[in-house]
GROMACS .gro file of C-alpha atoms in nm:
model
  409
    1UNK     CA    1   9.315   8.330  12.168
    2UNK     CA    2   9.527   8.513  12.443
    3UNK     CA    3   9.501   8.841  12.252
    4UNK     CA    4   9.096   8.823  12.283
    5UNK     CA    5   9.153   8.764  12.664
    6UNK     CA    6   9.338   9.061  12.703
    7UNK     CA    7   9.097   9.316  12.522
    8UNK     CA    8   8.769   9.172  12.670
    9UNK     CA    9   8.959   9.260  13.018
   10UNK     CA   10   9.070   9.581  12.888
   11UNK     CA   11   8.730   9.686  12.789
   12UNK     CA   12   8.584   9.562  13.123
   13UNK     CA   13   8.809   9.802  13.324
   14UNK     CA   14   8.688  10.106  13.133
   15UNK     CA   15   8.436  10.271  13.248
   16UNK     CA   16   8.540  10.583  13.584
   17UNK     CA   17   8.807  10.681  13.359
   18UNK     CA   18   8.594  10.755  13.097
   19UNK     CA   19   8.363  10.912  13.340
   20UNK     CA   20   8.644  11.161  13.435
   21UNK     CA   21   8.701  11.201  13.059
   22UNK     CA   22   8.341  11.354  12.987
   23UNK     CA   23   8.348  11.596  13.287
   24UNK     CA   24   8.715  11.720  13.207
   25UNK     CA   25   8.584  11.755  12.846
   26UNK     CA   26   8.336  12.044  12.847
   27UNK     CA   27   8.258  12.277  12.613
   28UNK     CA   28   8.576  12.490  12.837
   29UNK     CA   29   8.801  12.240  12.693
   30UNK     CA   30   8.646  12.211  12.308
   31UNK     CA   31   8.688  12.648  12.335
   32UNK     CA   32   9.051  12.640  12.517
   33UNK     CA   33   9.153  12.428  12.249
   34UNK     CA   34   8.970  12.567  11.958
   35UNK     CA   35   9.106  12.911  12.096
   36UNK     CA   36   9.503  12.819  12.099
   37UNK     CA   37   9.550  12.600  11.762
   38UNK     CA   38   9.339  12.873  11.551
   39UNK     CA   39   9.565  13.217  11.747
   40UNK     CA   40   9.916  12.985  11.831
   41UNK     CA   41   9.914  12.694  11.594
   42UNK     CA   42  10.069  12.427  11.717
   43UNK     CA   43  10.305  12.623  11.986
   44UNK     CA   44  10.191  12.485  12.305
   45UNK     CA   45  10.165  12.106  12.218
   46UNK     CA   46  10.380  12.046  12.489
   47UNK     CA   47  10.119  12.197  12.783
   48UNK     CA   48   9.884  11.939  12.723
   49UNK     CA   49  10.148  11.686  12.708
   50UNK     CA   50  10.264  11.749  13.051
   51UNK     CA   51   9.916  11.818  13.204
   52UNK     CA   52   9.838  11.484  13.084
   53UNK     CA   53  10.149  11.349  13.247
   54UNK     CA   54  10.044  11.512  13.557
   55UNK     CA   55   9.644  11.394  13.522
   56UNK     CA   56   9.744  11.038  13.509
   57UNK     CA   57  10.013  11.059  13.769
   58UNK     CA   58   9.705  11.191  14.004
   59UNK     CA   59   9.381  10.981  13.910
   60UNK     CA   60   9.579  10.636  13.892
   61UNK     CA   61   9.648  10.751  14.281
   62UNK     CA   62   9.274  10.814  14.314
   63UNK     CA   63   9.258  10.490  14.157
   64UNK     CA   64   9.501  10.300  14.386
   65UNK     CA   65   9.323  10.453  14.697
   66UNK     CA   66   8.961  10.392  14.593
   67UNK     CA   67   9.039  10.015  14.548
   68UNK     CA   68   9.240   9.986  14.830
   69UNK     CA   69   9.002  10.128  15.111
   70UNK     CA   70   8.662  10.116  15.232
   71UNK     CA   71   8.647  10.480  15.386
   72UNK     CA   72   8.630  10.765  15.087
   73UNK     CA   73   8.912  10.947  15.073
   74UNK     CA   74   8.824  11.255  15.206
   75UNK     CA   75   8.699  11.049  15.528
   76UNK     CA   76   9.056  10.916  15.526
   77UNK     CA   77   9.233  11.253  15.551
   78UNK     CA   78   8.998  11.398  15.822
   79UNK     CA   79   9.099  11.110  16.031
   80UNK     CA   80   9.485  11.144  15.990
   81UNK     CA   81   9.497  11.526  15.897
   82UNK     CA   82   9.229  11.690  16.092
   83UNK     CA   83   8.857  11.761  15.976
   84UNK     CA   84   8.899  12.099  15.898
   85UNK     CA   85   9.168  12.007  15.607
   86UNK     CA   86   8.925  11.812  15.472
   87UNK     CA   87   8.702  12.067  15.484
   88UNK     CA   88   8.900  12.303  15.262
   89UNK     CA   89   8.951  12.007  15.025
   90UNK     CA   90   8.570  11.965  14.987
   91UNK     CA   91   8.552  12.371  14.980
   92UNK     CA   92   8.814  12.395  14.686
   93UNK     CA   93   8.680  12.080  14.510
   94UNK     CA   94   8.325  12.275  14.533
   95UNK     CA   95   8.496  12.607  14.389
   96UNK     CA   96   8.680  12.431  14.123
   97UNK     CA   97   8.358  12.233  14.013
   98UNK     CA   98   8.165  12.560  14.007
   99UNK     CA   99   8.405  12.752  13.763
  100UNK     CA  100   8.346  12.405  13.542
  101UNK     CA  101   7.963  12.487  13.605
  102UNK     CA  102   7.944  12.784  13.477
  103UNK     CA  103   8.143  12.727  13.150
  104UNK     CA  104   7.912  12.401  13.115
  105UNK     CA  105   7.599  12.646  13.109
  106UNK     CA  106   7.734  12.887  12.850
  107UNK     CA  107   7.851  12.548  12.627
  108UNK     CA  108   7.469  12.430  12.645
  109UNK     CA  109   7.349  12.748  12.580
  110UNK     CA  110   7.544  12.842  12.274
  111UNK     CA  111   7.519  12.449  12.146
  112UNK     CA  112   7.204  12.450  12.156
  113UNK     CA  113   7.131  12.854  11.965
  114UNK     CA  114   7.358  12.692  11.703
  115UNK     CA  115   7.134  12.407  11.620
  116UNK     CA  116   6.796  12.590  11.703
  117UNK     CA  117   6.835  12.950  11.654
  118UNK     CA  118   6.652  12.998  12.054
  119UNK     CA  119   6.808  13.218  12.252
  120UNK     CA  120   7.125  13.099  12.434
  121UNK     CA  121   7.005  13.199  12.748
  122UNK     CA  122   6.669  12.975  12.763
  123UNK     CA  123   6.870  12.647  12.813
  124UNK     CA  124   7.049  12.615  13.105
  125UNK     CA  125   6.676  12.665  13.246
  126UNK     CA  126   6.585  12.343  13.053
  127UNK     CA  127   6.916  12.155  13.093
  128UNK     CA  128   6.964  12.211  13.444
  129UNK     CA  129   6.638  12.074  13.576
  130UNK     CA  130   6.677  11.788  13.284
  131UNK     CA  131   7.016  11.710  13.515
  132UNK     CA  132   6.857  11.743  13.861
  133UNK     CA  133   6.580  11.477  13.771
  134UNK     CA  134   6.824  11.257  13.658
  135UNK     CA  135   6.998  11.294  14.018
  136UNK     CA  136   6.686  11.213  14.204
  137UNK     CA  137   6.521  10.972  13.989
  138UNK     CA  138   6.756  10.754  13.761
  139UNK     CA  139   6.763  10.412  14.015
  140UNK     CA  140   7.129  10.362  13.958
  141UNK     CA  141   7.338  10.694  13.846
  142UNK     CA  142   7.678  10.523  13.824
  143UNK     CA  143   7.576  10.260  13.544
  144UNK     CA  144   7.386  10.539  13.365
  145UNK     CA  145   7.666  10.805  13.363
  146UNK     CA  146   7.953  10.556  13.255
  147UNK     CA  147   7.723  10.390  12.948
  148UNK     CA  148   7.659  10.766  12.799
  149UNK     CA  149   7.967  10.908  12.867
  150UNK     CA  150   8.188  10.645  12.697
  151UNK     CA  151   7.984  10.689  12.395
  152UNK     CA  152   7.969  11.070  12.412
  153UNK     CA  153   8.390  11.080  12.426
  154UNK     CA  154   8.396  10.767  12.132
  155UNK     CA  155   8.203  11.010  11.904
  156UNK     CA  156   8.381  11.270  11.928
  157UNK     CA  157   8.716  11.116  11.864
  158UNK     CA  158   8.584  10.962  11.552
  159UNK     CA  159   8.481  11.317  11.417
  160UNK     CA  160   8.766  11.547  11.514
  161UNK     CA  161   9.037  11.251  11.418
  162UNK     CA  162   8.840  11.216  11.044
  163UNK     CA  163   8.881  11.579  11.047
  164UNK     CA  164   9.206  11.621  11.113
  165UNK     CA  165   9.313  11.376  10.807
  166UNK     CA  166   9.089  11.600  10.558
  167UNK     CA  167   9.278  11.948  10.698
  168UNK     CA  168   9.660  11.739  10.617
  169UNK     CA  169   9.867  11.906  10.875
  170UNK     CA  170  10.220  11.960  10.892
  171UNK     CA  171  10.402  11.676  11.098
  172UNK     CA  172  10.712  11.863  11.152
  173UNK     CA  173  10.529  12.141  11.275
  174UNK     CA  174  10.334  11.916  11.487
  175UNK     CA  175  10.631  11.753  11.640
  176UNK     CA  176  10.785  12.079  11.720
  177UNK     CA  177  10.507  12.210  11.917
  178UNK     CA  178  10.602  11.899  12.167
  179UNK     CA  179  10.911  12.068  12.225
  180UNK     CA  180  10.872  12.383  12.524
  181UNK     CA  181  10.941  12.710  12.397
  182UNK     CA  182  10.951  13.058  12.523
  183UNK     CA  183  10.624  13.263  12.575
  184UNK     CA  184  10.487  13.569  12.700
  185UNK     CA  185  10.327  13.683  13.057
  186UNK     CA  186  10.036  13.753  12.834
  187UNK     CA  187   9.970  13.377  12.704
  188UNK     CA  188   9.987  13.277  13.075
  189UNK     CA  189   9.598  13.262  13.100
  190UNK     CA  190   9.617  13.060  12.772
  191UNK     CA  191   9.859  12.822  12.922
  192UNK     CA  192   9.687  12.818  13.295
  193UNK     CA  193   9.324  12.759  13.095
  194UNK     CA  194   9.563  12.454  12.865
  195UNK     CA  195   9.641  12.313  13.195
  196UNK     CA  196   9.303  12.394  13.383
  197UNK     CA  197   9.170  12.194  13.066
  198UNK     CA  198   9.364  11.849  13.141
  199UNK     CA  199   9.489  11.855  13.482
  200UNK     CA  200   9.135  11.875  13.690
  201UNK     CA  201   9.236  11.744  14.014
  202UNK     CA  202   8.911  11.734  14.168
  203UNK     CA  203   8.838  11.513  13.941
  204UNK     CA  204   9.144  11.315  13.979
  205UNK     CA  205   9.009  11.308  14.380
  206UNK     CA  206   8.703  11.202  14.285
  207UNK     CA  207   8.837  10.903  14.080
  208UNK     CA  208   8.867  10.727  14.395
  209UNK     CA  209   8.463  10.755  14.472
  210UNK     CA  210   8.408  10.628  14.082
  211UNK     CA  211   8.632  10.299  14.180
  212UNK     CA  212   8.452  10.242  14.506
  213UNK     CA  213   8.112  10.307  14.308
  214UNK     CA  214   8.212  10.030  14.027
  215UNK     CA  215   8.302   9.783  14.347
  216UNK     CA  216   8.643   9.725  14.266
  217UNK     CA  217   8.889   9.579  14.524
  218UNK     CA  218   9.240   9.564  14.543
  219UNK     CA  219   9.241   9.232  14.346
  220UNK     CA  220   9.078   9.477  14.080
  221UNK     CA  221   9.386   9.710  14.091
  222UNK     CA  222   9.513   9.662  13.739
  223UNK     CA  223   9.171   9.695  13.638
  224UNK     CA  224   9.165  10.095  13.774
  225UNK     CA  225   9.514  10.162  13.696
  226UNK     CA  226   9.414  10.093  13.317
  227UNK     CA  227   9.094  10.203  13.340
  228UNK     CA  228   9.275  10.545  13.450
  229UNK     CA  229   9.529  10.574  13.152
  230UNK     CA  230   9.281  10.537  12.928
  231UNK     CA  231   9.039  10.816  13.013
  232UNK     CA  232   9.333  11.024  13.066
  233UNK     CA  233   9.483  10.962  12.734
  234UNK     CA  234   9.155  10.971  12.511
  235UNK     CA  235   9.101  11.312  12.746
  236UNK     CA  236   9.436  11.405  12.579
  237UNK     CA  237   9.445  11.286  12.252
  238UNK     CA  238   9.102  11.495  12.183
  239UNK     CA  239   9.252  11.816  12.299
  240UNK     CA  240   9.501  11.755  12.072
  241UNK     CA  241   9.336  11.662  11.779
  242UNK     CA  242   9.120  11.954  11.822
  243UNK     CA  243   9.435  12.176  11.881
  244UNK     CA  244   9.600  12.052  11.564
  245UNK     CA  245   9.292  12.057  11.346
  246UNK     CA  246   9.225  12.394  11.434
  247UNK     CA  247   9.598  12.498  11.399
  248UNK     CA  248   9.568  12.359  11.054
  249UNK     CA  249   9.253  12.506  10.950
  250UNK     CA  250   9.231  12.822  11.113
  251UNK     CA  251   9.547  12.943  11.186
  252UNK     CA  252   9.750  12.971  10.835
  253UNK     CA  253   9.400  13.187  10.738
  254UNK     CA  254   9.456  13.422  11.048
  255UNK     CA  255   9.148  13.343  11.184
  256UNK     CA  256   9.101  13.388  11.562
  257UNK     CA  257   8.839  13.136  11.760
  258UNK     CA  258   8.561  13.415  11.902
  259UNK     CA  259   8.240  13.217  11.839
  260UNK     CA  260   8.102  12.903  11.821
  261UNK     CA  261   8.035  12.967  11.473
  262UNK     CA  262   8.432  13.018  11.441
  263UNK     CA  263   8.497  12.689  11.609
  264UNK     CA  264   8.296  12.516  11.384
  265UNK     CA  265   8.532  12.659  11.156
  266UNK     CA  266   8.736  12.388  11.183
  267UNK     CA  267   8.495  12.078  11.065
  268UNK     CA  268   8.411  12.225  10.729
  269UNK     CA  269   8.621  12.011  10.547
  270UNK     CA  270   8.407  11.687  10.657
  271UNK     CA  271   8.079  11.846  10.732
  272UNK     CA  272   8.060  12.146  10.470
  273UNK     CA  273   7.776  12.362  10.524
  274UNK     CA  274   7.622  12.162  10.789
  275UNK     CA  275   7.973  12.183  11.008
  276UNK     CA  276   7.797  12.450  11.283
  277UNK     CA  277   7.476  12.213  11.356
  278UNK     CA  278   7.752  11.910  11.339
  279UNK     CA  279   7.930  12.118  11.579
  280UNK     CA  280   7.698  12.236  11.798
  281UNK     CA  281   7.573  11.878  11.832
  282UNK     CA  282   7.900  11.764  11.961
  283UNK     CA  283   7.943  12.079  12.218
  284UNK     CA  284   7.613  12.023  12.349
  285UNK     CA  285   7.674  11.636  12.453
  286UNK     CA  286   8.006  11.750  12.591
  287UNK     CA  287   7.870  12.048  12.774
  288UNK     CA  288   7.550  11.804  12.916
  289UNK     CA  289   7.809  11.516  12.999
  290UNK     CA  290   8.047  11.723  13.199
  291UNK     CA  291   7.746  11.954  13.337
  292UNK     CA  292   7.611  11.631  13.487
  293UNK     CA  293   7.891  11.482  13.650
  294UNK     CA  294   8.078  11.774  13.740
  295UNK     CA  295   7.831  11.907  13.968
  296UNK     CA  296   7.852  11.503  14.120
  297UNK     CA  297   8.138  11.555  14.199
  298UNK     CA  298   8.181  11.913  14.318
  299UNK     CA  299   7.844  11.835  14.503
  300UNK     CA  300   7.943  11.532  14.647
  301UNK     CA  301   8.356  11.626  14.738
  302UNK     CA  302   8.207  11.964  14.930
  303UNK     CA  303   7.978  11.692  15.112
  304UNK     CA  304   8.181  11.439  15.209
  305UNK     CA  305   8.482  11.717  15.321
  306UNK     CA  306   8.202  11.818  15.585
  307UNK     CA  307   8.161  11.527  15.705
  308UNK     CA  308   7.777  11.471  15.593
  309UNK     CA  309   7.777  11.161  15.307
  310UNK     CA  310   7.956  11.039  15.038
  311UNK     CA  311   7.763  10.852  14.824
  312UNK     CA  312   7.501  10.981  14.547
  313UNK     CA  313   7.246  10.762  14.756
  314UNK     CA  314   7.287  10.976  15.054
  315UNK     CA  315   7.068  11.343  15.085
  316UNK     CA  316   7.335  11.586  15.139
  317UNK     CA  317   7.544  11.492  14.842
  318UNK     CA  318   7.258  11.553  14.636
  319UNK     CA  319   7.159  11.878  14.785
  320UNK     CA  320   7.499  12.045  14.751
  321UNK     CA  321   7.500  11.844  14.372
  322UNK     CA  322   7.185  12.081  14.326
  323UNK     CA  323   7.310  12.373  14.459
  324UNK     CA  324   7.636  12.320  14.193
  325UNK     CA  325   7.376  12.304  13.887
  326UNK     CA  326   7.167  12.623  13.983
  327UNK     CA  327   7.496  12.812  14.056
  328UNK     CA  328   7.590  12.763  13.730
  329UNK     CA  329   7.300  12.808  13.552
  330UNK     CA  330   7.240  13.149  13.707
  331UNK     CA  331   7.590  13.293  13.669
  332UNK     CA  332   7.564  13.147  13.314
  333UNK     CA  333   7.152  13.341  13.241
  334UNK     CA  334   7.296  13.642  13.353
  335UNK     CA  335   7.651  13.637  13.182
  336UNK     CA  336   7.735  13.901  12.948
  337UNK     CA  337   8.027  13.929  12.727
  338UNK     CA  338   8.226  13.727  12.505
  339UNK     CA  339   8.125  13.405  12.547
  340UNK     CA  340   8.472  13.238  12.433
  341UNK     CA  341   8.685  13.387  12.644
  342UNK     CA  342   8.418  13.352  12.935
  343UNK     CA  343   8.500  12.957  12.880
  344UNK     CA  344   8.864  13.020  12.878
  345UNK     CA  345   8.856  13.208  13.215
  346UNK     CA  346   8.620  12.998  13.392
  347UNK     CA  347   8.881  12.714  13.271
  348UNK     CA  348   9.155  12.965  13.382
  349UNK     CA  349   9.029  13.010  13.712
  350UNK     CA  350   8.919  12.642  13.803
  351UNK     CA  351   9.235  12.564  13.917
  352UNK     CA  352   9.294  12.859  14.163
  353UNK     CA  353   9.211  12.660  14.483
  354UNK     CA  354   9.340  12.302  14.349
  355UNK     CA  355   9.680  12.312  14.507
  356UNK     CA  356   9.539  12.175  14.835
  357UNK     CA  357   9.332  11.855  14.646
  358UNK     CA  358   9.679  11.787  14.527
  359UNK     CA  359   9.879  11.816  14.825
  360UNK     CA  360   9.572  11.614  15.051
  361UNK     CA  361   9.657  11.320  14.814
  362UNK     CA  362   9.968  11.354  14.818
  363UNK     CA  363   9.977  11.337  15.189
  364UNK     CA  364   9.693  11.022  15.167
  365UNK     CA  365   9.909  10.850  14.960
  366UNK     CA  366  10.231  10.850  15.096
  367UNK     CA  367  10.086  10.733  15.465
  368UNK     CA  368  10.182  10.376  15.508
  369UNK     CA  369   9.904  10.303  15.769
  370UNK     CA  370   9.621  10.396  15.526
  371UNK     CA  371   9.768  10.271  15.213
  372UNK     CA  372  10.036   9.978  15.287
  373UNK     CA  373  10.188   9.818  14.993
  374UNK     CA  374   9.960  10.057  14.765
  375UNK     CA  375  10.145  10.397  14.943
  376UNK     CA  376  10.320  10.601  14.636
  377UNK     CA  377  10.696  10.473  14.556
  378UNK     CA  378  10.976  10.716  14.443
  379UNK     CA  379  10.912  10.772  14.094
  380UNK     CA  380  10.574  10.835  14.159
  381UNK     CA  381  10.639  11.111  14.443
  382UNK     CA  382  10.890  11.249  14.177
  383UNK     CA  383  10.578  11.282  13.931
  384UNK     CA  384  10.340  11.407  14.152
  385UNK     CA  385  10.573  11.672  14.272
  386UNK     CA  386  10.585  11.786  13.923
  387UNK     CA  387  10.242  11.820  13.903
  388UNK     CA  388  10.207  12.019  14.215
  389UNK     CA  389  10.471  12.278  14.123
  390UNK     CA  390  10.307  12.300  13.766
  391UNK     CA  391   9.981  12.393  13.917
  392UNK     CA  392  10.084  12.540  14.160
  393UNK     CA  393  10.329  12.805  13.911
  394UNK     CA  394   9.990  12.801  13.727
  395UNK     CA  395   9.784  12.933  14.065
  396UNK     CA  396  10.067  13.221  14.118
  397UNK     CA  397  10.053  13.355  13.813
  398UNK     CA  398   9.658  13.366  13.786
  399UNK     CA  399   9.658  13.511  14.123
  400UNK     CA  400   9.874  13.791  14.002
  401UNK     CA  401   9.673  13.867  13.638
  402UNK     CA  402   9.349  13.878  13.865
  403UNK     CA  403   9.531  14.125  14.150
  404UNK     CA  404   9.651  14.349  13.883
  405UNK     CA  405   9.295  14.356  13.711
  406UNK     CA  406   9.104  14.443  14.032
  407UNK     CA  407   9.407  14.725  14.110
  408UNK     CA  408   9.339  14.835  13.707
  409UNK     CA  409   8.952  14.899  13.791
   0.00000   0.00000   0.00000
């Protein structure tokens, strides 16, 4: 049965992609989301549609370069482009991944004060050293990482897509918000935080490492190219769904996403009374998942751009891995302020220093002596380009909010 064939091979590539799925999809993400369907309905449809675009456009070159050489990626680019480039690449990966980290810490925390009533600011004391033992002591990370993380991401796509049949949305509505409108200068952070929640191009870079670490070769190529698409679309189609549920269940009411307890909002019709614990369940395993890896890769991206290891098996990767979690955990303890729009800044503000991941690869890429047949054709330049000038519109305007707060104080 050829049809059998084809999904046992489909299922066999999965597994990085879904990896980069769980990090992008923190408890940043869940908020960002939560956050824009319950205070624009389904108005900015569209941003996630080209993020994605971008995303894809970015890891499946991650993907193409990880199965096509030996050296990492960032190895690559110090040789042809000069150490200290990728330097600043490891140095913005590091920055990005910290922002995550720190939105990550304020997910497990409130997750976890939703289902026990503790204090949010006693976890990210217990989750962060949970996550550091794991780094030192599970034998093989990769294999552990990629079984929990596709089954964290499976559940919740089950429960936000059951969901969103019980709230009966508009469709018309639904396709509009596909279609880009007009907005204001003040929904830019909105829209940079919509982007910041899809297009994460350090983890796009690190895509690369993932393929290396599953032992694919170029023979495997189709194997990472699908393996890529899919993480990026479930990635998507979650943000959506949790977009369009909480358009339709929050927004006609006027109700604006503040809490956790108001983004749990949104499950009542399935869950009923117990839709916060429900809730809080499903932020917690996203905030864990994407604490863990995140701080891999922001660890290991900051090492490897310095020139001292690449691999999880190697010391310095770990120590700068460590130095990620307790960053975040102490910005996180000593946070205050409202915790949702916290998230939506920290998501805001991840992308700030992205612009040179994006033009590294795009640089690595297109350089025939490191990539040969694999090196980026047209359309794909066209695409990536895109994705560059939409982050990099993205970085401008954030820039400017954040130098006419600090001239406001």
């Amino acid at each position: 049965m050829r049809w059998l064939k084809t999904l046992k091979f489909y299922l066999k590539s999965l597994g990085p992609g879904f990896i980069i799925a769980s990090v992008v999809l923190g408890p940043g993400s869940i908020a960002v989301s939560s956050r824009v369907g319950s205070e624009h309905g389904y108005a900015f449809l569209w941003v996630i549609l080209f993020a994605a675009i971008s995303m894809v456009i970015y890891s499946s070159m991650g993907a193409r370069f990880g199965v096509s050489n030996s050296d990492s990626i960032l190895r690559s680019i110090a040789t042809n482009y000069g150490k200290w480039f990728a330097a600043v690449i490891g140095i913005s990966a590091f920055l990005a991944a910290s922002s995550f980290q720190f939105g990550n810490n304020l997910g497990v925390g409130i997750a976890m004060e939703g289902i026990t009533g503790i204090d949010e600011r006693v976890w990210p004391f217990v989750f962060t050293p949970l996550a550091i033992l794991l780094l030192f002591w599970a034998k093989n990370l990769y294999k552990l990482l990629e079984k929990l993380m596709m089954f964290l991401v499976m559940i919740m796509i089950v429960a936000f897509f059951i969901n969103l049949l019980l709230t009966k949305p508009d469709v018309g509505q639904i396709a509009e918000g596909f279609v880009p409108r007009s907005f204001s200068f003040k929904s830019l952070d909105i829209i940079a935080a919509l982007v910041g929640t899809t297009f994460v191009l350090h983890a796009a870079l690190y895509q690369s490492y993932l393929a290396q670490s599953k032992g694919w070769k170029e023979s495997d190529l189709k194997k990472g190219l699908n393996d890529s698409y899919t993480g990026i679309t479930l990635l998507a189609l979650i943000s959506l769904l949790i977009i369009i549920t909480s358009a339709s269940a929050l927004h006609p009411y006027g109700i604006t996403v503040n809490s956790a307890a108001d983004m749990a909002l949104q499950l009542e019709s399935l869950f009923g009374s117990y839709a916060k614990v429900i809730f809080s369940i499903g932020l917690c395993a996203a905030a864990f998942s994407s604490l863990m890896v995140n701080a891999v890769m922001g660890g290991g991206l900051l090492a490897d751009g310095l020139g001292l290891g690449s691999t999880m098996s190697e010391k310095m990767p770990k120590i700068f891995t460590t130095v990620t979690l307790l960053l975040g955990m102490f910005i996180a303890v000593f946070f205050r302020g409202n915790i949702v729009y916290a998230l939506i800044l920290a998501q805001a503000s991840s992308i700030l220093a992205v612009p040179f991941i994006a033009f590294g690869m795009f640089l690595i890429l297109n350089n025939k002596k490191v990539m040969g047949k694999h090196k980026n054709n047209l359309l794909q330049n066209v695409l990536a380009v895109f994705g560059f000038v939409l982050i990099s519109i993205m970085v401008y305007f954030m820039y400017s909010k954040i130098i006419g707060y600090v001239q406001s104080l």
